[in-house]
CSV table of N, CA and C in Angstrom, one decimal:
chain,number,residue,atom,x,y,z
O,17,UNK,N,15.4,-9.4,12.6
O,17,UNK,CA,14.0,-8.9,12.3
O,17,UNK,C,13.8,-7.5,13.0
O,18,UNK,N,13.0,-6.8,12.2
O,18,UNK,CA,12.6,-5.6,12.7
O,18,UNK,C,11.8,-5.2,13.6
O,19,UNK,N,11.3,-4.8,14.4
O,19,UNK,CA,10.5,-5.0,15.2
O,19,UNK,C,9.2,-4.1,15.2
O,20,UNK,N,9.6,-2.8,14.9
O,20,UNK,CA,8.7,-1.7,14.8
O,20,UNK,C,8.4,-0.9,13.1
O,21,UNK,N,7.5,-0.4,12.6
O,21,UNK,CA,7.8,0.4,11.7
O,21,UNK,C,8.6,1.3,11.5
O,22,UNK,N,9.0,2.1,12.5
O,22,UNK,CA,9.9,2.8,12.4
O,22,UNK,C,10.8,2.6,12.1
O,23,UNK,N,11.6,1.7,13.0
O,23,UNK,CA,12.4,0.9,12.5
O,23,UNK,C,12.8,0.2,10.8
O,24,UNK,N,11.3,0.0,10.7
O,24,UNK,CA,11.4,-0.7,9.1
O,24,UNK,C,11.9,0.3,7.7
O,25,UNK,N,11.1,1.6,8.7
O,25,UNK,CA,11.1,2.9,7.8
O,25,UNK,C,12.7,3.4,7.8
O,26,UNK,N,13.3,3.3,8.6
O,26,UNK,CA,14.9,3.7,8.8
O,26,UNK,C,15.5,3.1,8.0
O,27,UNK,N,15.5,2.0,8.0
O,27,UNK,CA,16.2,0.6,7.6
O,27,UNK,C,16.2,0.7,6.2
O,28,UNK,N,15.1,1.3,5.5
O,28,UNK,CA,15.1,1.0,4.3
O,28,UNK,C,16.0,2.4,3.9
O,29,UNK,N,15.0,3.5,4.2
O,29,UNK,CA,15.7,4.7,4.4
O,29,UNK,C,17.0,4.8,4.0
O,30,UNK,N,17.7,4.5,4.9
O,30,UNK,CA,19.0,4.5,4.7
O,30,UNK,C,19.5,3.1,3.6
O,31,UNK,N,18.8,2.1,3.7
O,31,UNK,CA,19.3,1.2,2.7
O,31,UNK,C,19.2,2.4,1.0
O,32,UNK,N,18.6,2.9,0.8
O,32,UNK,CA,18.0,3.5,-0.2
O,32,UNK,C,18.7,4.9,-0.3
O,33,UNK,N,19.4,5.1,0.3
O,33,UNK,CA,20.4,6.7,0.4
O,33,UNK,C,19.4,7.7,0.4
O,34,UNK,N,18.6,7.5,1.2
O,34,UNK,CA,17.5,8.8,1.6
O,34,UNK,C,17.9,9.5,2.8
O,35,UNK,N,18.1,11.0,2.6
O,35,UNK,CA,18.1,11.9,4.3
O,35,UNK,C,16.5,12.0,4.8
O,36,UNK,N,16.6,12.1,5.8
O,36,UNK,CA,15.2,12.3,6.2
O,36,UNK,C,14.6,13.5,5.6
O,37,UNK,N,15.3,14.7,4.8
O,37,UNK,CA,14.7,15.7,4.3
O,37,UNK,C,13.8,15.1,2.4
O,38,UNK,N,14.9,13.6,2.2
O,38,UNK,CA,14.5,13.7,0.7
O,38,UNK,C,13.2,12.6,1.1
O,39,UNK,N,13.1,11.9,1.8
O,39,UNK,CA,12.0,11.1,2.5
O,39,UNK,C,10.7,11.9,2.5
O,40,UNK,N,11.4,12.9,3.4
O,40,UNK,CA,9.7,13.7,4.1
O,40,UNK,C,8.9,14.6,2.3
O,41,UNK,N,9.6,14.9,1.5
O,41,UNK,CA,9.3,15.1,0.3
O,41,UNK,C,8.7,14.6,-0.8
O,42,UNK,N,9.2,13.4,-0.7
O,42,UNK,CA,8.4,12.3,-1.6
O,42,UNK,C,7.4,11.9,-0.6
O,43,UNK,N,6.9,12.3,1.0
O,43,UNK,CA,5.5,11.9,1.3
O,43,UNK,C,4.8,12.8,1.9
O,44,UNK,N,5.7,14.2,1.5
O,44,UNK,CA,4.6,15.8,1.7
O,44,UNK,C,4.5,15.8,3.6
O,45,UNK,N,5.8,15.4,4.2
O,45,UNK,CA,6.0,16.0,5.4
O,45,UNK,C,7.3,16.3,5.6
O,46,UNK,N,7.4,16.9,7.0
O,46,UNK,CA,8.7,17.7,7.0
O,46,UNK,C,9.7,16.2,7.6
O,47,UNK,N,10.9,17.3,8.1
O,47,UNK,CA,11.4,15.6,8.2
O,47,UNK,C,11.8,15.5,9.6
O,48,UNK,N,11.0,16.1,10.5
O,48,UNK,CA,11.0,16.1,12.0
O,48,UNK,C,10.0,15.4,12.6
O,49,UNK,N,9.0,15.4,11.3
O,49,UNK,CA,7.4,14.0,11.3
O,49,UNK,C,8.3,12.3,11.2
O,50,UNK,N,9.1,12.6,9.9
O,50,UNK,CA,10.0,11.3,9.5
O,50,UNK,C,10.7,11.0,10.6
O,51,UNK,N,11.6,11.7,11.0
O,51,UNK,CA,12.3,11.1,12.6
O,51,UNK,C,11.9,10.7,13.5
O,52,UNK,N,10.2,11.5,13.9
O,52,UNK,CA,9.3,11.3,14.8
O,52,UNK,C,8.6,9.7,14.2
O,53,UNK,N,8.3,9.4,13.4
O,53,UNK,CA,8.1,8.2,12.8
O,53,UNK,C,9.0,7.2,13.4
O,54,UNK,N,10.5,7.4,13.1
O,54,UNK,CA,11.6,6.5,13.1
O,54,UNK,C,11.8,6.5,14.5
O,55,UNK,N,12.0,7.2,15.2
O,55,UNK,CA,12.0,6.7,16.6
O,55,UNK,C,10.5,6.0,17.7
O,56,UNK,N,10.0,6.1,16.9
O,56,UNK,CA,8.5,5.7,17.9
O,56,UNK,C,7.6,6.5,18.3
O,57,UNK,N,8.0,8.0,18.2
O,57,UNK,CA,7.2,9.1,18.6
O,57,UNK,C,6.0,9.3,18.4
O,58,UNK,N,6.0,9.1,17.0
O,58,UNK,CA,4.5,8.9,16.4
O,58,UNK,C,4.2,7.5,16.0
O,59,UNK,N,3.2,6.9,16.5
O,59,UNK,CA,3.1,5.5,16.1
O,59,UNK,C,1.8,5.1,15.4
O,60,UNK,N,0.9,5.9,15.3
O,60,UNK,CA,-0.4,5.8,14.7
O,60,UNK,C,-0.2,6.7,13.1
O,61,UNK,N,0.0,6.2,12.3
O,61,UNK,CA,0.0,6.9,11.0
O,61,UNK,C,-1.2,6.9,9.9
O,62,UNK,N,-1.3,7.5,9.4
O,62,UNK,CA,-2.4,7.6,8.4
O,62,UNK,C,-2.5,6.2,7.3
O,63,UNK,N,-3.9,5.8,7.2
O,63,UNK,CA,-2.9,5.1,5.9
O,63,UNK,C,-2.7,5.8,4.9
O,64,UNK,N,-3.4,7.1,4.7
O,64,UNK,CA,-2.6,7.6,3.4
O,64,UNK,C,-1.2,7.8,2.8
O,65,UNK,N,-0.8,8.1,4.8
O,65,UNK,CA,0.6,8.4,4.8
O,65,UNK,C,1.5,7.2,4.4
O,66,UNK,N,0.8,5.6,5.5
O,66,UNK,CA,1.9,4.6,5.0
O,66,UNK,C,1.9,4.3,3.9
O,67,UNK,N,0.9,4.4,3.0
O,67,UNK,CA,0.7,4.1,1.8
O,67,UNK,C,1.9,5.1,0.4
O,68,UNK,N,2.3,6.1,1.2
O,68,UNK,CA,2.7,6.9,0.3
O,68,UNK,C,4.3,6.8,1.1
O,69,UNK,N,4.4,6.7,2.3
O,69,UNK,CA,6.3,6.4,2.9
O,69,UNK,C,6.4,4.7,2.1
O,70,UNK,N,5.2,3.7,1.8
O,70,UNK,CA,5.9,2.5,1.6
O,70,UNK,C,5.8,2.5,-0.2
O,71,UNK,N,5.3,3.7,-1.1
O,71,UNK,CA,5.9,3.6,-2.4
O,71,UNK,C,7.1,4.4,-2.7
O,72,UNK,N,7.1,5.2,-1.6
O,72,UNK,CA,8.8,6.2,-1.5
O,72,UNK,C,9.9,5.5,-1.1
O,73,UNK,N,9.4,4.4,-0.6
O,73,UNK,CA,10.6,3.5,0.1
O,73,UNK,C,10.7,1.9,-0.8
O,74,UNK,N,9.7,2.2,-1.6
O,74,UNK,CA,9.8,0.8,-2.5
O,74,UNK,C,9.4,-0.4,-1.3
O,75,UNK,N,8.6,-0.6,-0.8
O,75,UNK,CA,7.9,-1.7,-0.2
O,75,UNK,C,6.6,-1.1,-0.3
O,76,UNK,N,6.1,-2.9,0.2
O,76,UNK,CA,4.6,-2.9,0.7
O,76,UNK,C,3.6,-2.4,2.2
O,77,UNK,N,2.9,-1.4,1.9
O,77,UNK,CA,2.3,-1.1,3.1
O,77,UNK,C,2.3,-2.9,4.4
O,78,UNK,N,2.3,-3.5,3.3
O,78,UNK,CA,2.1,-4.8,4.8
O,78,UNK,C,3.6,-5.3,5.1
O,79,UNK,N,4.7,-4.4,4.8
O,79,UNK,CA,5.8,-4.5,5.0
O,79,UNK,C,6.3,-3.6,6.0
O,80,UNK,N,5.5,-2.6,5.9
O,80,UNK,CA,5.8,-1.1,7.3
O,80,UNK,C,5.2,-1.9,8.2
O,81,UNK,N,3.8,-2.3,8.2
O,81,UNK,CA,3.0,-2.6,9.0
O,81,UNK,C,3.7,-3.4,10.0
O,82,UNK,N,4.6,-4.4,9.1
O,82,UNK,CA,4.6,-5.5,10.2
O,82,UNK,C,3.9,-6.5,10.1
O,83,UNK,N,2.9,-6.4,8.9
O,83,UNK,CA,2.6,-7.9,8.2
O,83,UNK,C,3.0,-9.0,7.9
O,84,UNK,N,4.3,-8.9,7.1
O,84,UNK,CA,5.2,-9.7,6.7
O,84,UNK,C,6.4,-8.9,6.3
O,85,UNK,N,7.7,-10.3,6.4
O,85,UNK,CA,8.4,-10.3,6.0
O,85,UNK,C,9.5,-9.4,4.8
O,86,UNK,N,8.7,-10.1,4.2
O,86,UNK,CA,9.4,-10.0,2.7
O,86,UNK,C,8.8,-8.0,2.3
O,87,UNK,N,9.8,-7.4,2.1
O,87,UNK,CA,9.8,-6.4,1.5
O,87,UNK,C,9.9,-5.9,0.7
O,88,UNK,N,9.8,-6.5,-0.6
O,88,UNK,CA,9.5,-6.5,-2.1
O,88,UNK,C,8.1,-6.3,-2.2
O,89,UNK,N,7.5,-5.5,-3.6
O,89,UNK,CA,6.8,-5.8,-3.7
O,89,UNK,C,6.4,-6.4,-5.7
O,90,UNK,N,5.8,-7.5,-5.8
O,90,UNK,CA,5.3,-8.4,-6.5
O,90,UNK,C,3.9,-8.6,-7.0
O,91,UNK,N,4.4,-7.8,-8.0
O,91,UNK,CA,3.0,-7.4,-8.8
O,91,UNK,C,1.7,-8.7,-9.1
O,92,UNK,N,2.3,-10.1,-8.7
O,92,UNK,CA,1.1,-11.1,-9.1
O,92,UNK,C,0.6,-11.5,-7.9
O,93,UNK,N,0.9,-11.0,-6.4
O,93,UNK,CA,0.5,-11.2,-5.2
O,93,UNK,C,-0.7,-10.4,-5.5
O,94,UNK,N,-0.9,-9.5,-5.7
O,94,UNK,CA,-2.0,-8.9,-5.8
O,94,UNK,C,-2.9,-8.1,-6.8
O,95,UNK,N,-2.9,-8.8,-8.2
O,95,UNK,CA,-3.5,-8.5,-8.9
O,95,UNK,C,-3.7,-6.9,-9.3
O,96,UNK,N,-2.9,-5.8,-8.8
O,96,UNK,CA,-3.4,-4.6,-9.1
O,96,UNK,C,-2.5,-4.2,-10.2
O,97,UNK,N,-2.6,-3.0,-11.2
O,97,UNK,CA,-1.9,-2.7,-12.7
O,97,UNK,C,-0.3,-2.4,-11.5
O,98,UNK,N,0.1,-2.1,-10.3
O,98,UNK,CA,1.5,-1.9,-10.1
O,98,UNK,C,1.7,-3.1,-8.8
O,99,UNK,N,0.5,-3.4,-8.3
O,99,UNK,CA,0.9,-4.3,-6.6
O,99,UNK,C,0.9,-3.7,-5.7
O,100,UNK,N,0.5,-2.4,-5.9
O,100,UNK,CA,0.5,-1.7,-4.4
O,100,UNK,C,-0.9,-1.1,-3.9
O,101,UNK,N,-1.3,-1.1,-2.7
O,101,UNK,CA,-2.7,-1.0,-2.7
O,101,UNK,C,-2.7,0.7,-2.4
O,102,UNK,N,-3.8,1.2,-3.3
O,102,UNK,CA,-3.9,2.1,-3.2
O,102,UNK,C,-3.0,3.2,-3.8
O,103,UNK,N,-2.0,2.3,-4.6
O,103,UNK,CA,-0.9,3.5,-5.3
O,103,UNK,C,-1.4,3.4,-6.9
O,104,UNK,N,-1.8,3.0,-7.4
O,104,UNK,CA,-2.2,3.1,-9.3
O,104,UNK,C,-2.8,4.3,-9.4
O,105,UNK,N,-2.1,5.1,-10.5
O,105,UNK,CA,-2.3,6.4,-10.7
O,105,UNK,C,-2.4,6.4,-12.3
O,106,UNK,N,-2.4,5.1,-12.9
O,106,UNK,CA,-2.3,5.8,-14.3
O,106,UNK,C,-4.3,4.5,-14.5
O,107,UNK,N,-4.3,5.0,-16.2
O,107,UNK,CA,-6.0,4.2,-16.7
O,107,UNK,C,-5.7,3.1,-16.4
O,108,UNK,N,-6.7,2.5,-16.0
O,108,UNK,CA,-7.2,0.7,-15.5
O,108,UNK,C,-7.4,0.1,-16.6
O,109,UNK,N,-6.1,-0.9,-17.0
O,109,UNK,CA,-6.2,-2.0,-18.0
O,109,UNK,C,-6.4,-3.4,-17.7
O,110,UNK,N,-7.4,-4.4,-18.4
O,110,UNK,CA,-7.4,-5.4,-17.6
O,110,UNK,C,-6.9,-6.3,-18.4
O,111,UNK,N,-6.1,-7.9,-17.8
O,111,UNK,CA,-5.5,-8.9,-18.5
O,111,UNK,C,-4.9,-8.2,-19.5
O,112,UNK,N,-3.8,-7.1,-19.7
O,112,UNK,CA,-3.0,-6.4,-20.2
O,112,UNK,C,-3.7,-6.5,-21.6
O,113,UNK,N,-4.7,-5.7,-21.6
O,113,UNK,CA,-5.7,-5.0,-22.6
O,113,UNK,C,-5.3,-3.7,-23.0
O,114,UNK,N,-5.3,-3.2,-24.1
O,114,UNK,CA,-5.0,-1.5,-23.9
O,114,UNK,C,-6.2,-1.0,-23.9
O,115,UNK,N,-7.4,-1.6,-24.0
O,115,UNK,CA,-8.5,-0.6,-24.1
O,115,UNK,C,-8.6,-0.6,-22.5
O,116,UNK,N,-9.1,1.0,-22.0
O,116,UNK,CA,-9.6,1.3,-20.9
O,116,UNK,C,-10.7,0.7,-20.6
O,117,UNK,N,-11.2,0.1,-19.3
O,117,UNK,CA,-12.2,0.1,-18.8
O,117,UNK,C,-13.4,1.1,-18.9
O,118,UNK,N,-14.3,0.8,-18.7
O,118,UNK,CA,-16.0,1.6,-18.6
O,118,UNK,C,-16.7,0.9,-17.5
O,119,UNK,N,-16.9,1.6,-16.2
O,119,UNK,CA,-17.2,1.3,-15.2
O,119,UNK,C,-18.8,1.3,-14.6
O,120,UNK,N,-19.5,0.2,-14.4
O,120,UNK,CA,-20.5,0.5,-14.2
O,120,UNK,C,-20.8,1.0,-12.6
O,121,UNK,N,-22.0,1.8,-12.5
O,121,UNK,CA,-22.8,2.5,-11.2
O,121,UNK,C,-21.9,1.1,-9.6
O,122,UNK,N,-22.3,0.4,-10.0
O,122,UNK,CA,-21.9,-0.6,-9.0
O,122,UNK,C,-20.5,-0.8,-8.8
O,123,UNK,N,-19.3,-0.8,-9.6
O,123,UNK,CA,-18.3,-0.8,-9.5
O,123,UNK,C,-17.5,0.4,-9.4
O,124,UNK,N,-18.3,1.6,-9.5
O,124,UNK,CA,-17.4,2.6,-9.2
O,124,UNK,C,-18.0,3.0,-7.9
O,125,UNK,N,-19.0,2.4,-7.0
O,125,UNK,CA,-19.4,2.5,-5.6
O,125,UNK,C,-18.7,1.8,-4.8
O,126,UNK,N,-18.0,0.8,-5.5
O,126,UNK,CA,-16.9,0.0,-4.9
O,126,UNK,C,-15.8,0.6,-4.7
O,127,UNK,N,-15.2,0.7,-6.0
O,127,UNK,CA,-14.0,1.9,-5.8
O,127,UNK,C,-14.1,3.2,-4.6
O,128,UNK,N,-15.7,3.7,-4.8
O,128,UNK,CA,-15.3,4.6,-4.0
O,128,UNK,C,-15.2,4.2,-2.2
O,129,UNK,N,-15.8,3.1,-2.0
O,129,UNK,CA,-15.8,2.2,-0.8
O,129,UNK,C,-14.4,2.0,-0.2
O,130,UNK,N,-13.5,1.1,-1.6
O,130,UNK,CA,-12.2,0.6,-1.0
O,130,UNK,C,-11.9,1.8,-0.7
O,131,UNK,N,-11.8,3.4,-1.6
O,131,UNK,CA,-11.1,4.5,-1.4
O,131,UNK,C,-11.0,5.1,0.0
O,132,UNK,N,-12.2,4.8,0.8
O,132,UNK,CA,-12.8,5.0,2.1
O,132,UNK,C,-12.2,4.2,3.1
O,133,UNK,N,-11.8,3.1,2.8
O,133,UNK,CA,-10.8,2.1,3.4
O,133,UNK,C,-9.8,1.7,4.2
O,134,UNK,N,-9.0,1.7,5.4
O,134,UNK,CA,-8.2,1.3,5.9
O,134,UNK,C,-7.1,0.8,5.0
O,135,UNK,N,-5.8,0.4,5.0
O,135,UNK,CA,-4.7,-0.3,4.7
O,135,UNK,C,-5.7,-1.8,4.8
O,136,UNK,N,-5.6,-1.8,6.5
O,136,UNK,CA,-5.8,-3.3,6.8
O,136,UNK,C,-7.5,-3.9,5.9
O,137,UNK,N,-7.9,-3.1,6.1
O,137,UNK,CA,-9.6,-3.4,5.5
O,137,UNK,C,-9.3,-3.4,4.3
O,138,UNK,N,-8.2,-2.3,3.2
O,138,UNK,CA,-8.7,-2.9,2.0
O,138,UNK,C,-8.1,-4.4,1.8
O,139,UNK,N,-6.9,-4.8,2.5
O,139,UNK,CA,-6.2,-6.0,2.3
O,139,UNK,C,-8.0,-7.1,2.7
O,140,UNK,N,-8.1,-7.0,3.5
O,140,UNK,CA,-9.3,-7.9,3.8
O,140,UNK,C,-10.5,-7.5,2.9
O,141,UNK,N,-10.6,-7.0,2.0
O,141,UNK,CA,-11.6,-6.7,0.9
O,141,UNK,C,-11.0,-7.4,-0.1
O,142,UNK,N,-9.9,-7.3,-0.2
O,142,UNK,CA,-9.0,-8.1,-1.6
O,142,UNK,C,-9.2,-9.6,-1.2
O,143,UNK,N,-8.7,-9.9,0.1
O,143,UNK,CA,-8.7,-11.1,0.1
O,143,UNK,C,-10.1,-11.9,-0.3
O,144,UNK,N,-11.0,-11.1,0.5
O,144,UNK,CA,-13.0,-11.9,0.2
O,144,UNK,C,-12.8,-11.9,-1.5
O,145,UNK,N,-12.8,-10.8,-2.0
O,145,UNK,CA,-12.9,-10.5,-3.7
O,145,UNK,C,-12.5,-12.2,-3.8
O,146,UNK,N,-11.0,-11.9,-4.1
O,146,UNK,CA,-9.9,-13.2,-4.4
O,146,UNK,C,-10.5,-14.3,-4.4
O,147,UNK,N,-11.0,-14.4,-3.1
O,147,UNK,CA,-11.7,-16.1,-2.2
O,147,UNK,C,-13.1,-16.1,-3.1
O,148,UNK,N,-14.0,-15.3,-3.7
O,148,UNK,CA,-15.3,-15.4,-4.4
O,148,UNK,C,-14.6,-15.1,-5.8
O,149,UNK,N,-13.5,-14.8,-6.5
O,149,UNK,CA,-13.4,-15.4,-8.1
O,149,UNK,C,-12.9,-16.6,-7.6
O,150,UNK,N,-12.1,-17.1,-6.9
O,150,UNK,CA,-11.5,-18.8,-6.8
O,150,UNK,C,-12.5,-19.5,-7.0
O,151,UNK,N,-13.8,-19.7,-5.9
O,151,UNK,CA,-14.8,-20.3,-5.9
O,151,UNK,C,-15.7,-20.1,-7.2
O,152,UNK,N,-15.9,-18.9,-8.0
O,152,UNK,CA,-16.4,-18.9,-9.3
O,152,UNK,C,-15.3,-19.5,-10.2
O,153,UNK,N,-14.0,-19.6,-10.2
O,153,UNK,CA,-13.4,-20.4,-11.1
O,153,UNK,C,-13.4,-21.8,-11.1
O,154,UNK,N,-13.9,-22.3,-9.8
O,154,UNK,CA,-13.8,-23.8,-9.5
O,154,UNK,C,-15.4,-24.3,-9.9
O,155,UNK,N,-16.6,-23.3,-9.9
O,155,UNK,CA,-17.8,-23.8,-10.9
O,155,UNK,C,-17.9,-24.3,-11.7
């Protein structure tokens, strides 16, 4: 087991044939930030940043973190158009619809809320969401 992110970030890193120069590129830092990462130097990261080293690295931000395990990421764990929080860049389709969404005043204050977000807080915003459709599906 891994113990640190850094760590986790290496590990994959190198699983993945990345230099710390092609790393720091796909997440818009140099690669003396990346090594500073990997050894412990810097231990407080953005979550923009882990958000963007755990889709360069193909895992889950709760996989840097130190949340869990499992380092895959699995698009039905979390309901999003790819499974990764915070990374969907293309139009929002729902139950594999092709027509785009139309967002009402209230749901795009939301969006802009989770946008505002922590890693860890939006995971705990997903979860409450999740736990109030269950209990509306069990009505």
């Amino acid at each position: 087991m891994l113990d640190s992110m850094g760590e986790r970030i290496k590990e994959r890193r190198v699983a993945l044939g990345y230099t710390l120069e092609e790393l720091a590129g796909k997440v818009g830092v140099g690669a003396s930030t990346v090594r500073k990462w990997e050894i412990g130097y810097i231990k407080d990261m953005r979550s923009d940043k882990i958000q963007k080293v755990a889709a360069a690295l193909e895992v889950t931000p709760a996989y840097l973190m130190g949340w869990e395990e499992n380092q895959s990421v699995n698009v039905e764990q979390v309901h999003t158009n790819n499974g990764l929080i915070g990374q969907a860049n293309a139009p929002v389709h729902i139950n594999n619809e092709n027509t785009p969404v139309r967002l009402s005043k209230e749901e795009t204050e939301l969006l802009r809320i989770y946008g505002e977000l922590s890693v860890r807080d939006r995971m705990k915003l997903l979860t409450f969401a999740m736990d109030l459709e269950a209990k509306e599906l069990e009505s």
